[in-house]
Amino acid sequence: VRLRRAWLFVHPDAVREILITQDRAFTKSPELRWARFTLGDGLLTNVSPDYRRRRALVQPSLHPKQLAGYAGIMARHAAETCGAWMPGQSIELHREMMQLTLRIVAEALFGAAIGPEADAISDAMDRNVLMFRRLVSPWGLLKALLPTPSNIGFLLARRRVIGTLRRFIRQRRSAPDAAGRDDLLSRLLRACEPGAGNNGKPGLTERQLIDECVTLFAAGHETTANALTFTLWLLAQHPDVAARLRAEVNSVLGPERLPGIDDVERLPLARAVLAESMRLYPPAWIQGRKAVIDCEVHGHRVPAGTVLFVSQWVTHRDPRWWPNAEQFDPDRFSDDQAGHTRPKWAYFPFGAGSRQCVGESFAWAEAILVLAVLIRRWSFTANSDRPLILDPGITLRPAHEVRLTVRPAQP
Ligand code: HEM
């Protein structure tokens, strides 16, 4: 096993320098190469010169202007999910949230319904995460290549996800209204046509199409599911905040109306609760970079080849910027003064700079609308005093089941 030195920068100025002002001095860290084994060569892992063109293909479908069309899908799936719960039922929250966000991404971005295979796809995504962990551990590649039941399970699960995506693609290509559609899948399919790229070639090969879809499918649902799980778990521990949030939602939406995109801005406490939850439990908790030239970061000389990290987990809990850093207090995001005195990059749940999350606006709208629909109808209590044990892998997720009991909320 070869030990390598890596640097962790925690100061917000260093975060800005690494991710924004000097981003051309860095490429993604070598660890992320391993994610190509699980996600393929999609936007998240792409470090080729073609990267900007590939991002420009995806970005318009996730632009804030497109969100109005997605809001109805987000709210409807949230209502269906929580409509199936029974009073007093103990739900496995993380599983529920994973399936909910999977259904939303499938319909919003791929125009397809995930039916009974939702469980199998969630399981496949879990195996992706486990495989990434195995790959970045010592002797990772060797461990991943052994014909163990878990490695074979990973390969079968990957085949299942790709099979589902191929079905979405086939259905779309043969749909009578295919030419008139303008969602993400249609844009990617148009890029596959001859002449869409340079010199009469397609702009995307079939393989790149699948890789881009697997990445968006994975990146587009797990992080948001984790954020919602952490948020509802925190609200179960803080019924006073849950009651205030429910009052906000009831005053904006009333007892029945499903929210639309205009409601996102009318629910400032919902946004603050989610922001505070992602401060304490950032679903993307660490990003690695490798210096491609000699440079200087926050006064430190960084030779080319150095691997360095910035971590939301560490910077978001730094008491220099966050008084009572361990405490859940959404009002710190409502309090304008505190927001103005804090350095901007003391908070970066969606990263920053040219590789900032392309799905940020989608994620905010989705999380706010889903939270509003769930909290209006149900109150959540933890089934035990067991603390939340975390599993910090490629994302930050709960290490075990998160069981909450749901009861009808009092308006
Ligand atoms: C709470 C939810 C989310 C969080 C916390 C989150 C966080 C992040 C972060 C920190 C990055 C930057 C990674 C880096 O710099 O190495 C990123 C990139 C990315 N995210 Fe998200 N994300 C979320 C939701 C989404 C959604 C909903 C989508 C798609 C619909 C998405 C798609 C992507 C993609 C494709 C990238 C790679 C972008 C690029 O390199 O150009 N994410 N995300």
Short mmCIF file of C-alpha atoms and ligand atoms in Angstrom, two decimals:
data_model
loop_
_atom_site.label_atom_id
_atom_site.label_comp_id
_atom_site.label_asym_id
_atom_site.label_seq_id
_atom_site.Cartn_x
_atom_site.Cartn_y
_atom_site.Cartn_z
CA VAL A 1 0.00 0.00 0.00
CA ARG A 2 1.43 3.35 -1.02
CA LEU A 3 0.71 6.13 1.44
CA ARG A 4 0.19 9.55 -0.08
CA ARG A 5 0.18 12.94 1.56
CA ALA A 6 -2.94 15.04 1.03
CA TRP A 7 -3.81 18.50 2.34
CA LEU A 8 -7.12 19.59 3.80
CA PHE A 9 -7.92 23.31 3.49
CA VAL A 10 -10.65 24.52 5.83
CA HIS A 11 -10.63 28.32 5.52
CA PRO A 12 -13.38 29.85 3.34
CA ASP A 13 -10.73 31.91 1.47
CA ALA A 14 -8.94 28.68 0.56
CA VAL A 15 -12.26 27.17 -0.58
CA ARG A 16 -12.75 30.19 -2.86
CA GLU A 17 -9.20 30.00 -4.22
CA ILE A 18 -9.30 26.26 -4.93
CA LEU A 19 -12.81 26.04 -6.36
CA ILE A 20 -13.20 29.45 -8.00
CA THR A 21 -10.34 31.89 -8.49
CA GLN A 22 -7.63 29.33 -9.21
CA ASP A 23 -9.78 26.48 -10.48
CA ARG A 24 -7.67 26.18 -13.65
CA ALA A 25 -4.71 25.14 -11.48
CA PHE A 26 -6.61 22.00 -10.39
CA THR A 27 -8.24 18.93 -11.78
CA LYS A 28 -10.53 16.51 -9.92
CA SER A 29 -8.72 14.26 -7.44
CA PRO A 30 -7.41 10.82 -8.42
CA GLU A 31 -9.98 9.20 -6.07
CA LEU A 32 -12.75 10.40 -8.35
CA ARG A 33 -11.25 8.31 -11.15
CA TRP A 34 -12.67 5.34 -9.29
CA ALA A 35 -16.16 6.78 -9.54
CA ARG A 36 -15.81 6.25 -13.32
CA PHE A 37 -15.92 2.53 -12.54
CA THR A 38 -19.38 2.99 -11.03
CA LEU A 39 -20.79 6.06 -12.83
CA GLY A 40 -18.99 5.86 -16.16
CA ASP A 41 -17.63 8.94 -17.86
CA GLY A 42 -20.44 11.40 -17.12
CA LEU A 43 -20.35 15.03 -16.10
CA LEU A 44 -19.24 14.45 -12.51
CA THR A 45 -16.07 12.54 -13.41
CA ASN A 46 -15.31 14.12 -16.79
CA VAL A 47 -11.96 15.94 -16.86
CA SER A 48 -11.48 15.87 -20.65
CA PRO A 49 -11.19 18.98 -22.85
CA ASP A 50 -14.71 18.14 -24.03
CA TYR A 51 -16.09 18.78 -20.55
CA ARG A 52 -17.52 22.28 -21.19
CA ARG A 53 -19.46 21.14 -24.23
CA ARG A 54 -20.90 18.22 -22.25
CA ARG A 55 -21.95 20.51 -19.39
CA ALA A 56 -23.59 22.88 -21.89
CA LEU A 57 -25.69 19.94 -23.11
CA VAL A 58 -27.11 19.22 -19.66
CA GLN A 59 -27.33 22.69 -18.14
CA PRO A 60 -30.37 24.11 -20.01
CA SER A 61 -32.64 21.31 -18.72
CA LEU A 62 -31.68 22.15 -15.14
CA HIS A 63 -31.88 25.92 -15.55
CA PRO A 64 -34.16 27.70 -13.02
CA LYS A 65 -36.49 28.63 -15.93
CA GLN A 66 -37.27 24.94 -16.46
CA LEU A 67 -38.27 24.34 -12.87
CA ALA A 68 -41.89 25.45 -13.26
CA GLY A 69 -42.49 22.33 -15.35
CA TYR A 70 -40.90 20.07 -12.72
CA ALA A 71 -42.61 21.51 -9.63
CA GLY A 72 -45.90 19.70 -10.24
CA ILE A 73 -44.05 16.37 -10.61
CA MET A 74 -42.12 16.97 -7.38
CA ALA A 75 -45.21 17.87 -5.35
CA ARG A 76 -47.35 15.06 -6.80
CA HIS A 77 -44.79 12.34 -6.05
CA ALA A 78 -44.33 13.71 -2.51
CA ALA A 79 -48.11 13.62 -1.96
CA GLU A 80 -48.32 10.05 -3.30
CA THR A 81 -45.45 8.87 -1.09
CA CYS A 82 -46.85 10.30 2.11
CA GLY A 83 -50.42 9.45 1.09
CA ALA A 84 -49.48 5.77 1.43
CA TRP A 85 -48.38 6.11 5.08
CA MET A 86 -50.73 5.05 7.90
CA PRO A 87 -51.14 6.88 11.23
CA GLY A 88 -48.70 5.44 13.77
CA GLN A 89 -46.69 3.63 11.08
CA SER A 90 -42.95 3.30 11.52
CA ILE A 91 -41.33 4.23 8.22
CA GLU A 92 -37.76 3.65 7.07
CA LEU A 93 -37.18 7.24 6.14
CA HIS A 94 -34.03 6.93 4.03
CA ARG A 95 -35.52 4.23 1.83
CA GLU A 96 -38.72 6.26 1.37
CA MET A 97 -36.75 9.37 0.41
CA MET A 98 -34.46 7.46 -1.99
CA GLN A 99 -37.45 6.03 -3.83
CA LEU A 100 -39.26 9.36 -3.88
CA THR A 101 -36.33 11.30 -5.37
CA LEU A 102 -35.67 8.49 -7.84
CA ARG A 103 -39.25 8.72 -9.14
CA ILE A 104 -38.98 12.51 -9.37
CA VAL A 105 -35.71 12.45 -11.35
CA ALA A 106 -36.98 9.69 -13.66
CA GLU A 107 -40.13 11.60 -14.55
CA ALA A 108 -38.72 15.15 -14.58
CA LEU A 109 -35.50 14.50 -16.49
CA PHE A 110 -36.25 11.33 -18.43
CA GLY A 111 -40.03 11.59 -18.83
CA ALA A 112 -40.36 8.00 -17.56
CA ALA A 113 -42.18 6.31 -14.74
CA ILE A 114 -40.29 4.07 -12.32
CA GLY A 115 -42.68 1.35 -11.31
CA PRO A 116 -42.15 -1.69 -9.12
CA GLU A 117 -38.43 -1.69 -9.99
CA ALA A 118 -37.86 1.33 -7.67
CA ASP A 119 -36.59 -0.98 -4.91
CA ALA A 120 -34.20 -2.76 -7.24
CA ILE A 121 -32.85 0.52 -8.62
CA SER A 122 -32.36 1.93 -5.11
CA ASP A 123 -30.50 -1.25 -4.23
CA ALA A 124 -28.35 -0.88 -7.35
CA MET A 125 -27.48 2.68 -6.35
CA ASP A 126 -26.51 1.46 -2.87
CA ARG A 127 -24.19 -1.07 -4.44
CA ASN A 128 -22.58 1.73 -6.49
CA VAL A 129 -21.77 3.56 -3.26
CA LEU A 130 -20.35 0.40 -1.64
CA MET A 131 -18.23 -0.32 -4.68
CA PHE A 132 -16.78 3.21 -4.63
CA ARG A 133 -15.84 2.72 -0.99
CA ARG A 134 -14.14 -0.59 -1.82
CA LEU A 135 -12.24 0.99 -4.71
CA VAL A 136 -10.79 3.86 -2.68
CA SER A 137 -9.71 1.53 0.16
CA PRO A 138 -6.17 0.01 0.16
CA TRP A 139 -5.80 -2.65 -2.58
CA GLY A 140 -9.12 -1.34 -3.89
CA LEU A 141 -8.86 -2.41 -7.53
CA LEU A 142 -7.76 -5.89 -6.57
CA LYS A 143 -10.65 -6.24 -4.11
CA ALA A 144 -13.08 -4.97 -6.73
CA LEU A 145 -11.93 -7.45 -9.36
CA LEU A 146 -12.24 -10.58 -7.19
CA PRO A 147 -15.32 -12.65 -8.05
CA THR A 148 -16.92 -12.16 -4.60
CA PRO A 149 -20.72 -12.24 -4.18
CA SER A 150 -20.72 -8.52 -3.48
CA ASN A 151 -18.69 -7.69 -6.63
CA ILE A 152 -20.94 -9.88 -8.75
CA GLY A 153 -23.96 -8.24 -7.10
CA PHE A 154 -22.55 -4.85 -8.10
CA LEU A 155 -22.14 -5.89 -11.75
CA LEU A 156 -25.66 -7.30 -11.89
CA ALA A 157 -27.06 -4.17 -10.27
CA ARG A 158 -25.19 -1.95 -12.74
CA ARG A 159 -26.65 -3.99 -15.59
CA ARG A 160 -30.11 -3.46 -14.12
CA VAL A 161 -29.69 0.34 -13.96
CA ILE A 162 -28.34 0.47 -17.51
CA GLY A 163 -31.20 -1.80 -18.62
CA THR A 164 -33.73 0.62 -17.10
CA LEU A 165 -32.06 3.60 -18.79
CA ARG A 166 -31.95 1.79 -22.13
CA ARG A 167 -35.68 1.17 -21.76
CA PHE A 168 -36.29 4.91 -21.17
CA ILE A 169 -34.21 5.64 -24.29
CA ARG A 170 -36.01 3.05 -26.45
CA GLN A 171 -39.42 4.30 -25.33
CA ARG A 172 -38.49 7.87 -26.13
CA ARG A 173 -37.00 7.10 -29.53
CA SER A 174 -40.18 5.29 -30.55
CA ALA A 175 -42.63 7.77 -28.97
CA PRO A 176 -44.87 9.48 -31.55
CA ASP A 177 -44.28 12.91 -29.92
CA ALA A 178 -40.49 12.39 -29.55
CA ALA A 179 -39.59 15.26 -31.93
CA GLY A 180 -41.62 17.77 -29.92
CA ARG A 181 -40.18 16.89 -26.49
CA ASP A 182 -37.56 19.12 -24.90
CA ASP A 183 -36.57 17.49 -21.62
CA LEU A 184 -33.08 16.37 -20.68
CA LEU A 185 -33.41 13.00 -22.36
CA SER A 186 -34.55 14.57 -25.63
CA ARG A 187 -31.62 16.98 -25.60
CA LEU A 188 -29.16 14.16 -25.00
CA LEU A 189 -30.76 12.06 -27.75
CA ARG A 190 -30.55 14.95 -30.22
CA ALA A 191 -26.84 15.22 -29.39
CA CYS A 192 -26.44 11.59 -30.51
CA GLU A 193 -27.62 12.35 -34.03
CA PRO A 194 -25.07 12.48 -36.85
CA GLY A 195 -23.93 16.06 -37.43
CA ALA A 196 -24.66 17.18 -33.83
CA GLY A 197 -20.90 17.18 -33.11
CA ASN A 198 -17.88 18.27 -35.14
CA ASN A 199 -17.16 17.11 -38.71
CA GLY A 200 -20.58 15.56 -39.20
CA LYS A 201 -20.08 13.21 -36.24
CA PRO A 202 -22.60 12.71 -33.42
CA GLY A 203 -22.02 14.96 -30.38
CA LEU A 204 -22.43 11.99 -28.03
CA THR A 205 -21.75 8.31 -28.60
CA GLU A 206 -24.28 5.77 -27.30
CA ARG A 207 -21.82 4.88 -24.54
CA GLN A 208 -21.44 8.53 -23.52
CA LEU A 209 -25.22 8.88 -23.58
CA ILE A 210 -25.59 6.02 -21.10
CA ASP A 211 -22.78 7.36 -18.89
CA GLU A 212 -24.36 10.83 -18.80
CA CYS A 213 -27.75 9.31 -17.90
CA VAL A 214 -26.29 7.06 -15.15
CA THR A 215 -24.51 10.08 -13.63
CA LEU A 216 -27.61 12.27 -13.64
CA PHE A 217 -29.75 9.46 -12.33
CA ALA A 218 -27.31 8.83 -9.45
CA ALA A 219 -26.21 12.42 -8.69
CA GLY A 220 -29.77 13.66 -9.16
CA HIS A 221 -31.44 11.56 -6.52
CA GLU A 222 -29.16 10.31 -3.74
CA THR A 223 -27.86 13.65 -2.46
CA THR A 224 -31.36 15.13 -2.27
CA ALA A 225 -32.69 11.99 -0.59
CA ASN A 226 -29.93 12.24 2.02
CA ALA A 227 -30.67 15.95 2.59
CA LEU A 228 -34.39 15.23 3.12
CA THR A 229 -33.63 12.30 5.44
CA PHE A 230 -31.29 14.37 7.63
CA THR A 231 -33.78 17.26 7.64
CA LEU A 232 -36.77 15.18 8.77
CA TRP A 233 -34.62 13.41 11.33
CA LEU A 234 -33.54 16.80 12.72
CA LEU A 235 -37.16 18.02 12.75
CA ALA A 236 -38.12 14.90 14.72
CA GLN A 237 -35.59 16.00 17.35
CA HIS A 238 -36.82 19.63 17.24
CA PRO A 239 -40.65 19.61 17.35
CA ASP A 240 -40.69 23.37 18.03
CA VAL A 241 -39.04 24.07 14.65
CA ALA A 242 -41.31 21.48 12.96
CA ALA A 243 -44.38 23.29 14.37
CA ARG A 244 -43.15 26.68 13.10
CA LEU A 245 -42.44 25.19 9.69
CA ARG A 246 -45.88 23.57 9.53
CA ALA A 247 -47.49 26.92 10.40
CA GLU A 248 -45.57 28.57 7.53
CA VAL A 249 -46.65 25.87 5.08
CA ASN A 250 -50.30 26.02 6.19
CA SER A 251 -50.41 29.79 5.90
CA VAL A 252 -48.97 29.69 2.35
CA LEU A 253 -50.68 26.58 0.97
CA GLY A 254 -53.72 26.06 3.16
CA PRO A 255 -54.79 22.50 4.01
CA GLU A 256 -55.06 20.93 0.53
CA ARG A 257 -53.35 22.84 -2.29
CA LEU A 258 -50.27 21.18 -3.76
CA PRO A 259 -47.42 23.68 -4.06
CA GLY A 260 -46.13 25.03 -7.38
CA ILE A 261 -42.88 26.70 -8.32
CA ASP A 262 -44.01 30.16 -7.11
CA ASP A 263 -44.39 28.76 -3.60
CA VAL A 264 -40.68 27.96 -3.33
CA GLU A 265 -39.89 31.62 -2.60
CA ARG A 266 -42.88 31.92 -0.25
CA LEU A 267 -41.48 29.33 2.16
CA PRO A 268 -38.38 31.02 3.65
CA LEU A 269 -38.38 28.91 6.81
CA ALA A 270 -38.43 25.70 4.75
CA ARG A 271 -35.36 26.99 2.88
CA ALA A 272 -33.66 27.96 6.17
CA VAL A 273 -34.38 24.55 7.73
CA LEU A 274 -32.90 22.76 4.71
CA ALA A 275 -29.91 25.10 4.62
CA GLU A 276 -29.18 24.46 8.29
CA SER A 277 -29.63 20.71 7.80
CA MET A 278 -27.11 20.77 4.90
CA ARG A 279 -24.75 22.81 7.07
CA LEU A 280 -24.69 20.12 9.75
CA TYR A 281 -25.08 17.11 7.44
CA PRO A 282 -23.80 18.12 4.01
CA PRO A 283 -24.76 15.34 1.54
CA ALA A 284 -21.60 16.21 -0.45
CA TRP A 285 -19.19 16.42 2.43
CA ILE A 286 -15.75 16.51 0.77
CA GLN A 287 -14.26 17.32 -2.64
CA GLY A 288 -10.76 16.47 -3.80
CA ARG A 289 -8.59 18.21 -6.32
CA LYS A 290 -5.09 17.65 -7.71
CA ALA A 291 -2.80 20.58 -8.58
CA VAL A 292 -1.79 20.46 -12.25
CA ILE A 293 0.72 23.35 -11.91
CA ASP A 294 2.71 24.82 -9.01
CA CYS A 295 0.51 27.36 -7.25
CA GLU A 296 -0.16 29.04 -3.91
CA VAL A 297 -3.27 28.51 -1.80
CA HIS A 298 -4.04 30.71 1.20
CA GLY A 299 -0.33 31.54 1.57
CA HIS A 300 0.88 27.93 1.17
CA ARG A 301 3.04 26.80 -1.74
CA VAL A 302 1.32 23.88 -3.46
CA PRO A 303 3.58 21.93 -5.86
CA ALA A 304 2.06 20.39 -9.00
CA GLY A 305 0.80 16.88 -8.26
CA THR A 306 -0.36 17.71 -4.71
CA VAL A 307 -3.74 16.27 -3.75
CA LEU A 308 -5.86 18.54 -1.62
CA PHE A 309 -9.34 18.52 -0.18
CA VAL A 310 -11.97 20.98 0.92
CA SER A 311 -14.67 19.65 3.22
CA GLN A 312 -18.14 21.01 3.85
CA TRP A 313 -18.30 18.85 6.97
CA VAL A 314 -15.31 20.64 8.52
CA THR A 315 -15.86 24.22 7.27
CA HIS A 316 -19.61 24.15 8.00
CA ARG A 317 -18.85 23.31 11.66
CA ASP A 318 -16.00 25.78 12.17
CA PRO A 319 -16.91 27.86 15.27
CA ARG A 320 -15.11 30.90 13.79
CA TRP A 321 -18.01 31.32 11.35
CA TRP A 322 -20.72 29.33 13.11
CA PRO A 323 -21.32 30.15 16.81
CA ASN A 324 -22.71 27.08 18.64
CA ALA A 325 -21.70 25.21 15.55
CA GLU A 326 -23.06 21.82 16.69
CA GLN A 327 -26.53 23.21 17.38
CA PHE A 328 -29.41 22.95 14.89
CA ASP A 329 -30.60 26.53 14.52
CA PRO A 330 -32.28 27.38 11.18
CA ASP A 331 -32.65 31.01 12.26
CA ARG A 332 -28.97 31.57 11.55
CA PHE A 333 -30.02 31.46 7.89
CA SER A 334 -32.91 33.88 8.46
CA ASP A 335 -30.80 36.34 10.38
CA ASP A 336 -29.51 38.81 7.79
CA GLN A 337 -26.82 40.26 10.00
CA ALA A 338 -25.10 36.94 10.70
CA GLY A 339 -25.28 36.15 6.99
CA HIS A 340 -23.51 39.39 6.11
CA THR A 341 -20.62 39.01 8.55
CA ARG A 342 -19.92 35.38 7.63
CA PRO A 343 -17.44 34.76 4.80
CA LYS A 344 -19.40 33.65 1.72
CA TRP A 345 -17.54 30.38 1.27
CA ALA A 346 -17.98 29.26 4.88
CA TYR A 347 -21.02 27.54 3.35
CA PHE A 348 -20.85 25.62 0.07
CA PRO A 349 -23.15 22.57 0.10
CA PHE A 350 -23.28 22.59 -3.72
CA GLY A 351 -19.57 23.25 -4.27
CA ALA A 352 -18.46 26.35 -6.16
CA GLY A 353 -16.89 27.60 -9.37
CA SER A 354 -16.90 25.92 -12.75
CA ARG A 355 -17.69 22.47 -11.27
CA GLN A 356 -20.47 23.72 -9.00
CA CYS A 357 -23.48 21.41 -8.87
CA VAL A 358 -25.41 21.70 -12.11
CA GLY A 359 -28.57 20.53 -10.33
CA GLU A 360 -28.54 23.07 -7.49
CA SER A 361 -31.74 24.95 -8.43
CA PHE A 362 -33.50 21.65 -9.12
CA ALA A 363 -32.40 20.31 -5.72
CA TRP A 364 -33.55 23.41 -3.79
CA ALA A 365 -36.97 23.43 -5.47
CA GLU A 366 -37.39 19.69 -4.98
CA ALA A 367 -36.32 19.67 -1.33
CA ILE A 368 -38.48 22.68 -0.39
CA LEU A 369 -41.61 21.39 -2.16
CA VAL A 370 -41.24 17.83 -0.85
CA LEU A 371 -40.59 19.04 2.70
CA ALA A 372 -43.66 21.31 2.56
CA VAL A 373 -45.95 18.50 1.38
CA LEU A 374 -44.68 15.98 3.97
CA ILE A 375 -44.60 18.28 7.00
CA ARG A 376 -48.10 19.67 6.35
CA ARG A 377 -49.62 16.22 6.59
CA TRP A 378 -47.46 14.33 9.09
CA SER A 379 -45.51 14.85 12.28
CA PHE A 380 -42.41 12.72 12.73
CA THR A 381 -40.99 11.18 15.90
CA ALA A 382 -37.84 9.12 16.25
CA ASN A 383 -38.43 5.50 17.27
CA SER A 384 -35.40 5.40 19.53
CA ASP A 385 -32.77 7.62 21.14
CA ARG A 386 -30.16 5.95 19.01
CA PRO A 387 -27.86 8.67 17.64
CA LEU A 388 -27.51 9.07 13.91
CA ILE A 389 -24.50 7.06 12.75
CA LEU A 390 -23.08 8.39 9.50
CA ASP A 391 -21.51 6.69 6.55
CA PRO A 392 -19.13 9.14 4.85
CA GLY A 393 -18.45 7.68 1.40
CA ILE A 394 -18.80 9.40 -1.95
CA THR A 395 -21.76 11.12 -0.26
CA LEU A 396 -22.70 11.50 3.39
CA ARG A 397 -25.57 9.14 4.20
CA PRO A 398 -26.99 7.40 7.27
CA ALA A 399 -25.13 4.18 8.09
CA HIS A 400 -28.29 2.40 9.22
CA GLU A 401 -32.05 2.51 8.89
CA VAL A 402 -33.61 5.79 10.03
CA ARG A 403 -36.92 4.78 11.59
CA LEU A 404 -39.48 7.45 12.35
CA THR A 405 -43.10 7.10 13.41
CA VAL A 406 -45.58 9.24 11.47
CA ARG A 407 -48.73 10.69 13.00
CA PRO A 408 -51.29 13.02 11.39
CA ALA A 409 -50.14 16.59 11.93
CA GLN A 410 -52.34 19.01 13.87
CA PRO A 411 -52.78 22.10 11.66
C1 HEM B 1 -29.02 18.33 -2.02
C2 HEM B 1 -28.72 17.92 -3.23
C3 HEM B 1 -27.37 18.05 -3.89
C4 HEM B 1 -26.14 18.34 -3.34
C5 HEM B 1 -25.79 18.62 -1.89
C6 HEM B 1 -25.19 18.33 -4.45
C7 HEM B 1 -23.85 18.63 -4.31
C8 HEM B 1 -22.95 18.68 -5.37
C9 HEM B 1 -21.58 19.13 -5.28
C10 HEM B 1 -20.87 19.61 -4.01
C11 HEM B 1 -21.03 19.04 -6.50
C12 HEM B 1 -19.60 19.45 -6.91
C13 HEM B 1 -18.63 18.28 -6.91
C14 HEM B 1 -17.21 18.74 -7.15
O1 HEM B 1 -16.91 19.93 -7.19
O2 HEM B 1 -16.34 17.85 -7.29
C15 HEM B 1 -22.06 18.52 -7.40
C16 HEM B 1 -21.88 18.26 -8.73
C17 HEM B 1 -22.84 17.74 -9.54
N1 HEM B 1 -24.18 17.55 -9.23
FE1 HEM B 1 -25.03 17.88 -7.47
N2 HEM B 1 -25.87 18.01 -5.60
C18 HEM B 1 -27.19 17.86 -5.31
C19 HEM B 1 -28.22 17.58 -6.20
C20 HEM B 1 -28.06 17.36 -7.54
C21 HEM B 1 -29.12 17.14 -8.49
C22 HEM B 1 -30.61 17.19 -8.16
C23 HEM B 1 -28.52 16.89 -9.71
C24 HEM B 1 -29.15 16.59 -11.04
C25 HEM B 1 -30.43 16.65 -11.30
C26 HEM B 1 -27.09 16.96 -9.51
C27 HEM B 1 -26.15 16.72 -10.48
C28 HEM B 1 -24.81 17.01 -10.34
C29 HEM B 1 -23.83 16.85 -11.43
C30 HEM B 1 -24.11 16.29 -12.82
C31 HEM B 1 -22.61 17.32 -10.92
C32 HEM B 1 -21.28 17.41 -11.69
C33 HEM B 1 -21.21 18.83 -12.26
C34 HEM B 1 -19.92 19.12 -13.01
O3 HEM B 1 -18.85 18.64 -12.62
O4 HEM B 1 -20.02 19.90 -13.96
N3 HEM B 1 -26.84 17.26 -8.19
N4 HEM B 1 -23.21 18.33 -6.69
#
